[in-house]
Amino acid sequence: MQEKPIIRILLAKPGLCTHETGVKLLAAGLRDSGMEVIYTGVFQEKDNIARVALQEDVDVVGLSYLNGGHVALTKGVIGALQEVGRGDIPVIVGGIIPKADIEPLHAIGVAGVYGPGTAIPDIAEDIRRIVREASAAPALAP
Amino acid sequence: MTALPQAELLERMRAGEIGALARIISIVENERPGFEPLLRGLYALPARSNAIGFTGPPGAGKSTLINAVIRCLRQRGKTVGIIAVDPSSPITGGAILGDRIRMGEHVKDDGVFARSLGSRGHLGGVSRATRRIVDLLRRSCLDVVIVETVGTGQSEVEIAKIADVKLVVNAPGLGDDIQAIKAGILEIADIMVVNKSDLPAAASTKRHLEMMLMLRAANRDVPVLATSPLRNEGIEALVDTAESLLASRIPLDSASNRADIRNMIAEHVANTARRRLGLDGDPALAAQIDALCDAFAVGELGMNEITARALRLLA
Ligand SMILES: Nc1nc2c(ncn2[C@@H]2O[C@H](COP(=O)(O)OP(=O)(O)OP(=O)(O)O)[C@@H](O)[C@H]2O)c(=O)[nH]1
Ligand SMILES: [Mg+2]
């Protein structure tokens, strides 16, 4: 009886960066756009992110980075999601992303890349589109 | 993931498949197509475990305490399921679900399943779906089910309907005056917890609670236990007390199964009545309800008669 399904997003910070301000602002912004934001703190390993995504049955996983390693870390998370049988969950990436990394991120299957200065309502809008398209796409066998 | 036939999903859940359990929770929470046969199949199964509720003011340390309790239960060989409810914004419907931050040490453990829920506009800290999801976990493959809710007015009473054993978690400084001990909270508590007992004010908070309980819940024996997850103190005693209460509580048989279904139906009836008595469609019904309101306002009909007639109208 839920008229519009509420989008559930897991926000995670892989890697070793401890600055939480950006991801917390994003969490608050997405909440204000009507989403349920699961936040698990800093220092998340790829396997833990995948395990949480599986248990929480999220619609999308958002990764936040401030200092490099985006492509390799993201690739790791996507692989971990596939390993737990949830390679169907779209992954998005935000933070300080060098221009040169955007194309490679898309190439490994990232559904959305949001550099610094992307307004949160625009990110929210794009997430809605991504989730809509993902649920319309023919689902993978579990 | 493709949609799986309900029976197969349930079977896979009972066999311990995390993906199946997670998917069933989503179907039930959102009342997605197929949720009804799923619920039916679910309640046809006997419960395997009972639920322990942790409620209390924001910041009392509920999640941190639950984390320590999980550690203790795991040492005793029990598998654990956790449902953590955080308030949804009444305006946007969004929520930040952050209880997992405190429970991170168990994320690699296959014997621990956790799910975060938004309260989704429901009065108090418990979503409409919480009861069904707790009943679901009690029928999955887990030995103990834990529910965390923020204690905000209504929700203490709601948690009382959902959990078999209720812990009210207090912290020094958060509620030492009588105002902060909300009506209802002493009545529902099976165990009072003074958490953060490493803080200096803990002893006086404990005395204060004991006095309140003596005055207000004279005929019930409610233990007041001090815990400090920070120093790992008092956790074993808390788990001992909760487990012995659980053991003396509801047996897991077909009678309790029927009680679960009855509670679930009662909640659904209440929700349906509220929705239909509210501003919901049907002008003919609305006119009849209006007439009932007027009859009550002028003292023509009493509360019991109004209720009986309203129920007849909705039938
Ligand atoms: N001194 C002390 N602080 C603690 C203890 N347990 C938890 N805390 C702190 O209390 C704060 C709140 O802890 P949480 O576990 O998030 O509290 P909560 O009741 O789950 O909070 P909400 O879910 O937001 O209602 C954190 O900063 C914890 O570090 C303890 O035993 N001693
Ligand atoms: Mg909490």
Tab-separated table of C-alpha atoms in Angstrom, chain A residues 27-113:
chain	number	residue	atom	x	y	z
A	27	ALA	CA	23.123	11.465	3.976
A	28	ALA	CA	21.116	14.353	5.412
A	29	GLY	CA	20.357	15.687	1.935
A	30	LEU	CA	19.116	12.351	0.660
A	31	ARG	CA	16.996	11.902	3.775
A	32	ASP	CA	15.486	15.307	3.052
A	33	SER	CA	14.706	14.050	-0.450
A	34	GLY	CA	12.653	11.279	1.145
A	35	MET	CA	15.120	8.400	1.061
A	36	GLU	CA	16.096	5.959	3.776
A	37	VAL	CA	19.826	6.260	4.165
A	38	ILE	CA	21.741	3.460	5.832
A	39	TYR	CA	25.047	4.760	7.060
A	40	THR	CA	27.657	2.490	8.575
A	41	GLY	CA	30.586	4.781	9.339
A	42	VAL	CA	34.075	5.093	7.920
A	43	PHE	CA	36.651	2.411	6.989
A	44	GLN	CA	34.296	0.026	5.256
A	45	GLU	CA	35.812	-3.008	3.595
A	46	LYS	CA	34.294	-4.096	0.300
A	47	ASP	CA	33.026	-7.407	1.673
A	48	ASN	CA	31.322	-5.676	4.588
A	49	ILE	CA	29.628	-3.221	2.250
A	50	ALA	CA	28.303	-6.130	0.184
A	51	ARG	CA	27.100	-8.015	3.262
A	52	VAL	CA	25.230	-4.963	4.549
A	53	ALA	CA	23.713	-4.295	1.113
A	54	LEU	CA	22.475	-7.897	1.027
A	55	GLN	CA	20.937	-7.835	4.513
A	56	GLU	CA	19.381	-4.405	4.093
A	57	ASP	CA	18.164	-5.221	0.553
A	58	VAL	CA	19.024	-1.683	-0.574
A	59	ASP	CA	18.043	-0.252	-3.936
A	60	VAL	CA	21.396	1.393	-4.518
A	61	VAL	CA	24.880	1.585	-2.992
A	62	GLY	CA	26.609	4.978	-2.801
A	63	LEU	CA	30.352	5.194	-2.301
A	64	SER	CA	31.988	8.385	-1.106
A	65	TYR	CA	35.642	9.185	-1.642
A	66	LEU	CA	37.904	12.090	-0.873
A	67	ASN	CA	41.370	10.866	-1.661
A	68	GLY	CA	41.929	8.683	-4.625
A	69	GLY	CA	41.872	5.002	-5.403
A	70	HIS	CA	38.288	5.368	-6.638
A	71	VAL	CA	38.422	3.028	-9.571
A	72	ALA	CA	40.148	0.124	-7.859
A	73	LEU	CA	38.093	0.408	-4.663
A	74	THR	CA	34.835	0.686	-6.574
A	75	LYS	CA	35.731	-2.292	-8.718
A	76	GLY	CA	36.302	-4.225	-5.507
A	77	VAL	CA	32.879	-3.308	-4.140
A	78	ILE	CA	31.118	-4.243	-7.387
A	79	GLY	CA	32.918	-7.596	-7.325
A	80	ALA	CA	31.945	-8.159	-3.692
A	81	LEU	CA	28.295	-7.399	-4.490
A	82	GLN	CA	28.398	-9.961	-7.296
A	83	GLU	CA	29.908	-12.463	-4.912
A	84	VAL	CA	26.975	-12.198	-2.496
A	85	GLY	CA	24.555	-12.513	-5.405
A	86	ARG	CA	23.583	-8.851	-5.583
A	87	GLY	CA	25.438	-7.663	-8.618
A	88	ASP	CA	22.069	-6.250	-9.690
A	89	ILE	CA	22.267	-3.402	-7.143
A	90	PRO	CA	23.408	-0.237	-8.927
A	91	VAL	CA	26.503	1.484	-7.530
A	92	ILE	CA	27.036	5.238	-7.585
A	93	VAL	CA	30.133	7.211	-6.665
A	94	GLY	CA	30.520	10.711	-5.254
A	95	GLY	CA	33.206	12.919	-3.778
A	96	ILE	CA	36.379	14.409	-5.139
A	97	ILE	CA	36.605	12.488	-8.384
A	98	PRO	CA	39.262	13.542	-10.901
A	99	LYS	CA	37.854	14.035	-14.413
A	100	ALA	CA	40.189	11.337	-15.690
A	101	ASP	CA	38.483	8.767	-13.414
A	102	ILE	CA	34.926	9.367	-14.592
A	103	GLU	CA	35.151	7.338	-17.800
A	104	PRO	CA	36.890	4.336	-16.174
A	105	LEU	CA	34.232	4.354	-13.424
A	106	HIS	CA	31.458	4.160	-15.988
A	107	ALA	CA	33.415	1.471	-17.795
A	108	ILE	CA	33.419	-0.820	-14.747
A	109	GLY	CA	29.643	-0.434	-14.428
A	110	VAL	CA	29.123	2.520	-12.083
A	111	ALA	CA	25.645	3.921	-12.685
A	112	GLY	CA	26.304	7.519	-11.613
A	113	VAL	CA	29.345	9.665	-10.841
